[in-house]
mmCIF file of N, CA and C in Angstrom:
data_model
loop_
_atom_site.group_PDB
_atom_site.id
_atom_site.type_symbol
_atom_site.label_atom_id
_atom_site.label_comp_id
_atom_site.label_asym_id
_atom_site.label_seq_id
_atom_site.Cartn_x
_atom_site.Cartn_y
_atom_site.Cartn_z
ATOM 1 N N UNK A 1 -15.353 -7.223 17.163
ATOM 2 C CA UNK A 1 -15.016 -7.383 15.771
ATOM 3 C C UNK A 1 -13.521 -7.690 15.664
ATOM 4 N N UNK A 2 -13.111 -8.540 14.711
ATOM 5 C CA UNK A 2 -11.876 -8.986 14.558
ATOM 6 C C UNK A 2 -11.180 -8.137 13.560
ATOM 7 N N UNK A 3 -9.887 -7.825 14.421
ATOM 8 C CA UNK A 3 -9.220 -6.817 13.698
ATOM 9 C C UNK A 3 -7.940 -7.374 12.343
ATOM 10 N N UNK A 4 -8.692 -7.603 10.905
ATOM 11 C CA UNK A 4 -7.907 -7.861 10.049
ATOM 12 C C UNK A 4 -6.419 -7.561 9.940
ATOM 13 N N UNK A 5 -5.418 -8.289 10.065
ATOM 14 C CA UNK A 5 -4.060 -7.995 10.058
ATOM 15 C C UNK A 5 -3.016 -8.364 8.807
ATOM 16 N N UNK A 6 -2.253 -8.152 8.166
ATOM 17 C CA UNK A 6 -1.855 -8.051 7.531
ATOM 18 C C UNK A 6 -0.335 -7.704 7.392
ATOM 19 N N UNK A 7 0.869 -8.532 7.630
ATOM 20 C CA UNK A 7 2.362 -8.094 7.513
ATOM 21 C C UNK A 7 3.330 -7.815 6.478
ATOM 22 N N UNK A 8 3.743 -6.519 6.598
ATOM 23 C CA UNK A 8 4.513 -6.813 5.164
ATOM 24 C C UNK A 8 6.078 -7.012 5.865
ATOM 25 N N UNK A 9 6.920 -7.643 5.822
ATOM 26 C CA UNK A 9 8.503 -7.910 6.224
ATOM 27 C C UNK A 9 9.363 -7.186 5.910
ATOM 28 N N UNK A 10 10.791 -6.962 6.505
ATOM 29 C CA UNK A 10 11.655 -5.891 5.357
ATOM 30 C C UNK A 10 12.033 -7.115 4.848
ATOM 31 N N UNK A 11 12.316 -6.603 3.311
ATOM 32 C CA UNK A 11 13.303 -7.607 2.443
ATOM 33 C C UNK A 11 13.269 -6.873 1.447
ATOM 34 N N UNK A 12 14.011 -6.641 0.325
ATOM 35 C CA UNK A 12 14.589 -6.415 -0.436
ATOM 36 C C UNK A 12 13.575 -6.609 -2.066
ATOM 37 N N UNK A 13 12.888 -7.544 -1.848
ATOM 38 C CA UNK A 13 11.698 -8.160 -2.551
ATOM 39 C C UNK A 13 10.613 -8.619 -2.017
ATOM 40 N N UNK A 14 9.233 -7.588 -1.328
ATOM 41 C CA UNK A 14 8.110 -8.673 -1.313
ATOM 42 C C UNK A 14 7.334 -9.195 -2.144
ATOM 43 N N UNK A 15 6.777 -10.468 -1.312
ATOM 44 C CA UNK A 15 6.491 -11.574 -1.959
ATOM 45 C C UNK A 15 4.656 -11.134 -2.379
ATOM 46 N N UNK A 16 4.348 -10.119 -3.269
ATOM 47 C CA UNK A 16 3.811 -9.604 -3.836
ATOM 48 C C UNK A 16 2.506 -10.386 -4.259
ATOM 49 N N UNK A 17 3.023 -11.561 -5.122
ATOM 50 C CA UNK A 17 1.492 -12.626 -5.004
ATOM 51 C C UNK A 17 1.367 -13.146 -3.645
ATOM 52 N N UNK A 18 2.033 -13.645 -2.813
ATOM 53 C CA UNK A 18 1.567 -14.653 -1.513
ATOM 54 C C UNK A 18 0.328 -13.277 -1.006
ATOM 55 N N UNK A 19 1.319 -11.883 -0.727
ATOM 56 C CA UNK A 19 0.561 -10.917 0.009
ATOM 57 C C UNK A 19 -0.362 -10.635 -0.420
ATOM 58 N N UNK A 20 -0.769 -10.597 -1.463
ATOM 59 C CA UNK A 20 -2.292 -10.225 -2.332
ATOM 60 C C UNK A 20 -3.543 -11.727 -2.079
ATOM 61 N N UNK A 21 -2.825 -12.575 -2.464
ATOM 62 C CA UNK A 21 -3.513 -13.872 -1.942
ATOM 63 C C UNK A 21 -3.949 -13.755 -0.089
ATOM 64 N N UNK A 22 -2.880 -13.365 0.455
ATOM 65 C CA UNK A 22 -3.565 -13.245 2.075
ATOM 66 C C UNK A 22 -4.399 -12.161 1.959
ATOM 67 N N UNK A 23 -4.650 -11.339 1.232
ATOM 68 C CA UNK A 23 -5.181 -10.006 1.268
ATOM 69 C C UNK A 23 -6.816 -10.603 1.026
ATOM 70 N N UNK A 24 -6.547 -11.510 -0.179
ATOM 71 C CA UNK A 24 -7.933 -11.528 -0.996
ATOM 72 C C UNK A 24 -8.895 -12.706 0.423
ATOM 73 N N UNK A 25 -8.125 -13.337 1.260
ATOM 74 C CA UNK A 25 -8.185 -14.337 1.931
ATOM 75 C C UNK A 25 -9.320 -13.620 3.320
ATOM 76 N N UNK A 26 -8.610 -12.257 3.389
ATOM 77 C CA UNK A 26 -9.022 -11.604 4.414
ATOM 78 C C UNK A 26 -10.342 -10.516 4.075
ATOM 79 N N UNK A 27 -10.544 -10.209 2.749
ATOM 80 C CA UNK A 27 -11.480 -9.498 2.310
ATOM 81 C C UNK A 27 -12.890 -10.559 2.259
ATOM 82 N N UNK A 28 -12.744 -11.972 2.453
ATOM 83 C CA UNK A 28 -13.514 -12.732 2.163
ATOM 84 C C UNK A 28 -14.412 -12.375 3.285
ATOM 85 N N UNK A 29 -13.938 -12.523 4.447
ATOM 86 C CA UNK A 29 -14.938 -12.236 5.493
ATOM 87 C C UNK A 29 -15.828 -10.632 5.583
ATOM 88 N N UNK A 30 -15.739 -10.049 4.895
ATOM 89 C CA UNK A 30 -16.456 -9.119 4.611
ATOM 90 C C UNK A 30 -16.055 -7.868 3.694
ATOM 91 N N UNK A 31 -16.345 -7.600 3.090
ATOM 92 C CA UNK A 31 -15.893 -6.226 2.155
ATOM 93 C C UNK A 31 -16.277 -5.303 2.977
ATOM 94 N N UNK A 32 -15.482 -4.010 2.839
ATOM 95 C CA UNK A 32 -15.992 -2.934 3.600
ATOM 96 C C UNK A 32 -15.291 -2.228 4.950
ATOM 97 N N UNK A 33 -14.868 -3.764 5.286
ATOM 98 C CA UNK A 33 -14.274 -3.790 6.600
ATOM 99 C C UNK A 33 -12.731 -3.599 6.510
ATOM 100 N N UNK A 34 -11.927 -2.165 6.784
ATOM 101 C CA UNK A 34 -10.934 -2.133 7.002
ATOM 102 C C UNK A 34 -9.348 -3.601 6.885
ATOM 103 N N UNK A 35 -8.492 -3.631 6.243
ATOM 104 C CA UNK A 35 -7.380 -4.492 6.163
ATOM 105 C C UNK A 35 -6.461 -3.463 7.171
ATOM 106 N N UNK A 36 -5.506 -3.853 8.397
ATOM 107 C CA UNK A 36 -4.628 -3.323 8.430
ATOM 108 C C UNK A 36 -3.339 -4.074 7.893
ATOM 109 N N UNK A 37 -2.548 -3.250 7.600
ATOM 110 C CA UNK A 37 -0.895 -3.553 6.511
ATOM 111 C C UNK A 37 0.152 -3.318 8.052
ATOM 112 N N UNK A 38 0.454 -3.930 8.287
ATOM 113 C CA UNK A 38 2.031 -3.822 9.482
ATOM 114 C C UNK A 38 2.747 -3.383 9.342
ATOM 115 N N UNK A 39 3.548 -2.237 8.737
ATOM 116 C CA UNK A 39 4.587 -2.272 8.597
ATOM 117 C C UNK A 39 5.788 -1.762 9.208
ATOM 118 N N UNK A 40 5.877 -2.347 10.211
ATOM 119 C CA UNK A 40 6.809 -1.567 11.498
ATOM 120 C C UNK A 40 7.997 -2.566 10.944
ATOM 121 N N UNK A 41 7.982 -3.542 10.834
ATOM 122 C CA UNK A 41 9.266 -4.592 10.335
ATOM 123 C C UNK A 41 10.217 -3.530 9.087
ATOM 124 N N UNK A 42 9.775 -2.758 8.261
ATOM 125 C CA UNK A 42 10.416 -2.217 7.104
ATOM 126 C C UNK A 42 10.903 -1.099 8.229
ATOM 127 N N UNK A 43 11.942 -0.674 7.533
ATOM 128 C CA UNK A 43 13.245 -0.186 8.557
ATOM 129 C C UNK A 43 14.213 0.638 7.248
ATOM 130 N N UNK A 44 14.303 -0.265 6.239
ATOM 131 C CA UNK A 44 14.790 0.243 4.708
ATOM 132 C C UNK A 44 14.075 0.083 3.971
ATOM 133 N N UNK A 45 13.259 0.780 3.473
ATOM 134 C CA UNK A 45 12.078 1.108 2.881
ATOM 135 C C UNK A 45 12.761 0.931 1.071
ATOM 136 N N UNK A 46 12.593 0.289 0.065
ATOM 137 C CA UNK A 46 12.936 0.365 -1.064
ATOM 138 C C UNK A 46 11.856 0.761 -2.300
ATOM 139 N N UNK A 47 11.697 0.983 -3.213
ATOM 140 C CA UNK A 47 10.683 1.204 -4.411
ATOM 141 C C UNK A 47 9.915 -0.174 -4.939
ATOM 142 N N UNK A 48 10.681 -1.341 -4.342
ATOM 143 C CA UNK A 48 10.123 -2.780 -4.220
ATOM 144 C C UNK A 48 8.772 -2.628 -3.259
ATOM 145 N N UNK A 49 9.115 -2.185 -2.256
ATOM 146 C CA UNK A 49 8.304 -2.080 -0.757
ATOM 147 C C UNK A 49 6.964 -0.959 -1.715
ATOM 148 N N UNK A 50 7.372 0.069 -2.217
ATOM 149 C CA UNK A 50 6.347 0.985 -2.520
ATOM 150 C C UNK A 50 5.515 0.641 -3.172
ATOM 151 N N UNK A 51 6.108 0.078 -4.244
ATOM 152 C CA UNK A 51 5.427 -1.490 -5.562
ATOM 153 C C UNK A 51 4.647 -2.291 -4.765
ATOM 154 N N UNK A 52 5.318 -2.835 -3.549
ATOM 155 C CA UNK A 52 4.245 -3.858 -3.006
ATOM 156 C C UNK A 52 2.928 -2.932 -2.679
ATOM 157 N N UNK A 53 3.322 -2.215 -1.705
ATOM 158 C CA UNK A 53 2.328 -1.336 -1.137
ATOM 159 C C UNK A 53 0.870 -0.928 -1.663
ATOM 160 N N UNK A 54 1.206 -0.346 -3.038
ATOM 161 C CA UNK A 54 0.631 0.042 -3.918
ATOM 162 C C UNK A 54 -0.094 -0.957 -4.384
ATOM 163 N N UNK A 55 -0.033 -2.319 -4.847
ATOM 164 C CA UNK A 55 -0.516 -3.422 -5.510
ATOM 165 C C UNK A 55 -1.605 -3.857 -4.872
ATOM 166 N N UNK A 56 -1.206 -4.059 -3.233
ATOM 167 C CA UNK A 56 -1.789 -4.776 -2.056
ATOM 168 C C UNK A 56 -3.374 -3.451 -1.680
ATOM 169 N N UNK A 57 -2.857 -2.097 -2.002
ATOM 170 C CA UNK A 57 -3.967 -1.092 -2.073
ATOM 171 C C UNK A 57 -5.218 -1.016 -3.351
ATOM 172 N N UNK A 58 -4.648 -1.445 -4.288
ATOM 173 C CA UNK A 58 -5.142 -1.501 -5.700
ATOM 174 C C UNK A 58 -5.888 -3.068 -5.118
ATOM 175 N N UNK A 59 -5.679 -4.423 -5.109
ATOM 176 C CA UNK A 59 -5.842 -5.580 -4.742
ATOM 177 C C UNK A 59 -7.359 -4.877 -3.498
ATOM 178 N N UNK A 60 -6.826 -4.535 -2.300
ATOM 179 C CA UNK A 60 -7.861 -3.658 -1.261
ATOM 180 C C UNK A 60 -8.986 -3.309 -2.268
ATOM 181 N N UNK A 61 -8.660 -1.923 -2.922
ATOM 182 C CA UNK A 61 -9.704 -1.748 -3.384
ATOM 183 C C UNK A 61 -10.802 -2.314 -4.396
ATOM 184 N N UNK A 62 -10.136 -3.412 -5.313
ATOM 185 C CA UNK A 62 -11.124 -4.391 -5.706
ATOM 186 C C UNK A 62 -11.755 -5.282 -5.016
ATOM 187 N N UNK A 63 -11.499 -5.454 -3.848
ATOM 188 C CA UNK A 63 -12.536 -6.436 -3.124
ATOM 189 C C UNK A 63 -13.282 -5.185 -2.179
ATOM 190 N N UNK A 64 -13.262 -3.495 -2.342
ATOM 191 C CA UNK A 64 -14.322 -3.002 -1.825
ATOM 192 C C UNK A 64 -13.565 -2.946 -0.191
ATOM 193 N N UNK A 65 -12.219 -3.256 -0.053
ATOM 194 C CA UNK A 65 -11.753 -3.190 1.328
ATOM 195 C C UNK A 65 -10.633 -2.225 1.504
ATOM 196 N N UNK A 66 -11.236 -1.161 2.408
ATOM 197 C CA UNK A 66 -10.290 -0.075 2.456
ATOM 198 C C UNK A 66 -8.407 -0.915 3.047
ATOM 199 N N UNK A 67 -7.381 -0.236 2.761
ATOM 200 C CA UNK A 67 -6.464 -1.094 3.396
ATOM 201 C C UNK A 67 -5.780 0.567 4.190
ATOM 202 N N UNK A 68 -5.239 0.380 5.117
ATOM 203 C CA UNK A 68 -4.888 1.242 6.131
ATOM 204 C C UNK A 68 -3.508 0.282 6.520
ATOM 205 N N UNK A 69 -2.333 1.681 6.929
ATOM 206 C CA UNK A 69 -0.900 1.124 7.477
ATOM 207 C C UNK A 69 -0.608 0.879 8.279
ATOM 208 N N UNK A 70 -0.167 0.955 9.380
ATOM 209 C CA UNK A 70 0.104 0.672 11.130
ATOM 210 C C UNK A 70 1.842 0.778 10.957
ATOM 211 N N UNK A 71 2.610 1.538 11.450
ATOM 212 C CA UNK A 71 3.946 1.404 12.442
ATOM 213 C C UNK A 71 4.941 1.766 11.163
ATOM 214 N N UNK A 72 4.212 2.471 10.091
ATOM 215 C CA UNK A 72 5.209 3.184 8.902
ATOM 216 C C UNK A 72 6.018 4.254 9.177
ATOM 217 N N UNK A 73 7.047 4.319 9.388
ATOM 218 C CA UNK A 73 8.042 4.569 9.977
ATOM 219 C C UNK A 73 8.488 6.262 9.243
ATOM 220 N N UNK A 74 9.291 6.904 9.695
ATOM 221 C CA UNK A 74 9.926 8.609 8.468
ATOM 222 C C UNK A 74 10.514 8.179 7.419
ATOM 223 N N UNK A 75 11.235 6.897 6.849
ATOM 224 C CA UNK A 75 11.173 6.698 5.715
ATOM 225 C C UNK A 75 10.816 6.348 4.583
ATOM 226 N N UNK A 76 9.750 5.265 5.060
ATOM 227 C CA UNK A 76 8.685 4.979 3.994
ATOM 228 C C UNK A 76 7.542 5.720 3.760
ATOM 229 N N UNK A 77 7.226 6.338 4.659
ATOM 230 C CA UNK A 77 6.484 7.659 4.372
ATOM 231 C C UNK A 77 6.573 8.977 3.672
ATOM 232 N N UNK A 78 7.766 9.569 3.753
ATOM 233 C CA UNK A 78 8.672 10.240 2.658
ATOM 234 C C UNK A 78 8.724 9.191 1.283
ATOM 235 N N UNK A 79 8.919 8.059 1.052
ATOM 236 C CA UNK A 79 8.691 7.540 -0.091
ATOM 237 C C UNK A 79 7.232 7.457 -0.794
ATOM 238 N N UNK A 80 6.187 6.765 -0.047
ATOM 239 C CA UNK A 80 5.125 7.040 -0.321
ATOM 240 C C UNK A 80 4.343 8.563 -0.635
ATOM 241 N N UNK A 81 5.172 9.591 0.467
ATOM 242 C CA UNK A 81 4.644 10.441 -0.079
ATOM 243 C C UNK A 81 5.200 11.260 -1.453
ATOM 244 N N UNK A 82 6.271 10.447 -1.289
ATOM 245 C CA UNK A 82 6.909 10.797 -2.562
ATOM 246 C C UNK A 82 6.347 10.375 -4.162
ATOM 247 N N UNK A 83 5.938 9.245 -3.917
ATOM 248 C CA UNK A 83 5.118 8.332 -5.008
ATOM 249 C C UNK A 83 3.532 8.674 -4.942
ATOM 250 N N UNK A 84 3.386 9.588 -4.171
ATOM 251 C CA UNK A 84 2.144 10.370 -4.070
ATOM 252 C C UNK A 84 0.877 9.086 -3.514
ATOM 253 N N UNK A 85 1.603 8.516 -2.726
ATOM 254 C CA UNK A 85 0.791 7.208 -2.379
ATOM 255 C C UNK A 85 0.334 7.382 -0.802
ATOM 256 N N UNK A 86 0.544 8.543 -0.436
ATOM 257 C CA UNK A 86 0.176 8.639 1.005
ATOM 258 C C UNK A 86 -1.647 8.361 1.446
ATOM 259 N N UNK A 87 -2.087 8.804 0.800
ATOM 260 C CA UNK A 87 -3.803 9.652 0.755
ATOM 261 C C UNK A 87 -4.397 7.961 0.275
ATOM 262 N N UNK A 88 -4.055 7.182 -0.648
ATOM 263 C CA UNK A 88 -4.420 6.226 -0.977
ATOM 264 C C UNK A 88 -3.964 4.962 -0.152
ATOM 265 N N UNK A 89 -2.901 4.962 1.127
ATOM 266 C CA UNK A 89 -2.761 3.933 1.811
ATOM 267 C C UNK A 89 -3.547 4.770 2.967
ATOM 268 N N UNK A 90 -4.775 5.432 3.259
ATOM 269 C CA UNK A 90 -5.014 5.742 4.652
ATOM 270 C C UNK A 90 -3.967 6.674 5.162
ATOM 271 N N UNK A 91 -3.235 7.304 4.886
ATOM 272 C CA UNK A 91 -2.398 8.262 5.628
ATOM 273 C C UNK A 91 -2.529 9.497 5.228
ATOM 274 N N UNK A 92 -3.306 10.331 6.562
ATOM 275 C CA UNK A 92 -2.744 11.841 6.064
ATOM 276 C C UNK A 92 -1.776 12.328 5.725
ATOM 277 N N UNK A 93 -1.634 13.458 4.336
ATOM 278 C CA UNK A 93 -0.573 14.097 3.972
ATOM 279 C C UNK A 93 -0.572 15.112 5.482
ATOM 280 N N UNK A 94 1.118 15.444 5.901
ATOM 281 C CA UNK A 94 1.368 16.230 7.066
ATOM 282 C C UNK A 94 0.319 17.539 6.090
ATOM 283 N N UNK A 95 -0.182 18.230 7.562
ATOM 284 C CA UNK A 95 -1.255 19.325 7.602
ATOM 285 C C UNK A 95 -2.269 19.034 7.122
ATOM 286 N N UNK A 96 -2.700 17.979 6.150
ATOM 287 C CA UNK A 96 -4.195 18.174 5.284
ATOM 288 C C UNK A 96 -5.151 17.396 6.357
ATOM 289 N N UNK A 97 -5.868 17.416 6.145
ATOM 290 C CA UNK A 97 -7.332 17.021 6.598
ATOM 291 C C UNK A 97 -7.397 15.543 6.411
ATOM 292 N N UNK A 98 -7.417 14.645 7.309
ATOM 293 C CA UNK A 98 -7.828 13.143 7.004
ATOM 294 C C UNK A 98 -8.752 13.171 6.007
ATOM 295 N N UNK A 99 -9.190 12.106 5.107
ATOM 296 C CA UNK A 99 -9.890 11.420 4.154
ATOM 297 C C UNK A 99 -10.944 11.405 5.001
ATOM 298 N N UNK A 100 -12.634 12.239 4.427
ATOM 299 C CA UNK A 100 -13.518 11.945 4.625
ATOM 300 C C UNK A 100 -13.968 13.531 5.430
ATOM 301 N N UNK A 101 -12.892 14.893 5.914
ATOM 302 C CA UNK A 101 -12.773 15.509 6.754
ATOM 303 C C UNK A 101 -12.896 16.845 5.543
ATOM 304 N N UNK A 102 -13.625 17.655 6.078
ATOM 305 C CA UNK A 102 -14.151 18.662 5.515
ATOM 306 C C UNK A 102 -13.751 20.025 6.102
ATOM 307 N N UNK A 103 -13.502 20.770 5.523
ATOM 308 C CA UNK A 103 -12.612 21.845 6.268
ATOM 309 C C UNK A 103 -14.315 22.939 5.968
ATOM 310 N N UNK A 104 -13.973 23.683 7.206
ATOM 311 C CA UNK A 104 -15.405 25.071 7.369
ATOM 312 C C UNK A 104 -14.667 26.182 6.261
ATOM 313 N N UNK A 105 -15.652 26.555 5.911
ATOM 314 C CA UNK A 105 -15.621 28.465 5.188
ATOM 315 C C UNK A 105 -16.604 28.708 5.688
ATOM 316 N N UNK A 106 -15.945 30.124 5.499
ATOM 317 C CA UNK A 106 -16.621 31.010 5.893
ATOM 318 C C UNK A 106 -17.302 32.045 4.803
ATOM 319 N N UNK A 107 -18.524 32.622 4.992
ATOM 320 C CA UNK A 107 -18.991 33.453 3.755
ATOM 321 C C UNK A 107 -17.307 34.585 3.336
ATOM 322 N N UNK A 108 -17.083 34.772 4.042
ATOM 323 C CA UNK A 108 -16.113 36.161 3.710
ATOM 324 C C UNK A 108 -14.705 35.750 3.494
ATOM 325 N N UNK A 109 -14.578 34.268 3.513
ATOM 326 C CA UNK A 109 -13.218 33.769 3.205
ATOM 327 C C UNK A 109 -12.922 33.975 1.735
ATOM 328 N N UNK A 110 -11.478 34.566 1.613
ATOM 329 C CA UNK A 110 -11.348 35.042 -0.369
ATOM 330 C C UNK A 110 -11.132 34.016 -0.964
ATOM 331 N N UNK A 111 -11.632 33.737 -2.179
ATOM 332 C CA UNK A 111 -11.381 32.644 -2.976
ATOM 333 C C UNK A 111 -9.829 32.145 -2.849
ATOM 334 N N UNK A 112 -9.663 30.980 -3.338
ATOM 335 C CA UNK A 112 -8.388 30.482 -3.565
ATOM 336 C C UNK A 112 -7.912 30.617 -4.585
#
């Protein structure tokens, strides 16, 4: 299976329609099927970058295609998780349970 790829660049401004257009380009070959997002190039992570991020996830999820990050670095991750955008690009919040991951109880565990 071909592994969908997807780059976002550092710059100061991404190019927000081109990336949604490659996005929608890549969902064509199947819905369902994972997008990965690159982003090892971002290095200075800005609220532009988070904007993109976010758009290109929203964009994902209307064509039914999960989008997942690759090579997001300690600062854009602190931003995202700051913008509470972690859980919605595929990234566990540090300690919680991946998406889809179910934590055990126990009968005698005390309520929360």
């Amino acid at each position: 299976m071909e592994i969908r790829t997807l780059a976002l660049d550092e710059g100061p401004h991404p190019d927000v329609p081109a990336l949604c257009a490659r996005l929608g380009e890549l969902c064509r070959d199947g819905p369902g099927r994972p997008v990965t997002c690159d982003v090892r190039a971002v290095t200075a992570p800005t609220l532009a970058t988070v904007d993109a991020l976010a758009r290109l996830a929203l964009a994902a999820r209307r064509h039914g295609t999960p989008l997942r990050l690759t090579g997001a670095g300690p600062a854009l991750l602190a931003l995202l998780r700051l913008a509470g955008l972690v859980e919605l690009l595929g990234q566990a919040e540090q300690g919680e349970p991946a998406g889809g991951v179910q934590e055990g109880v126990e009968a005698d565990d005390p309520a929360v």
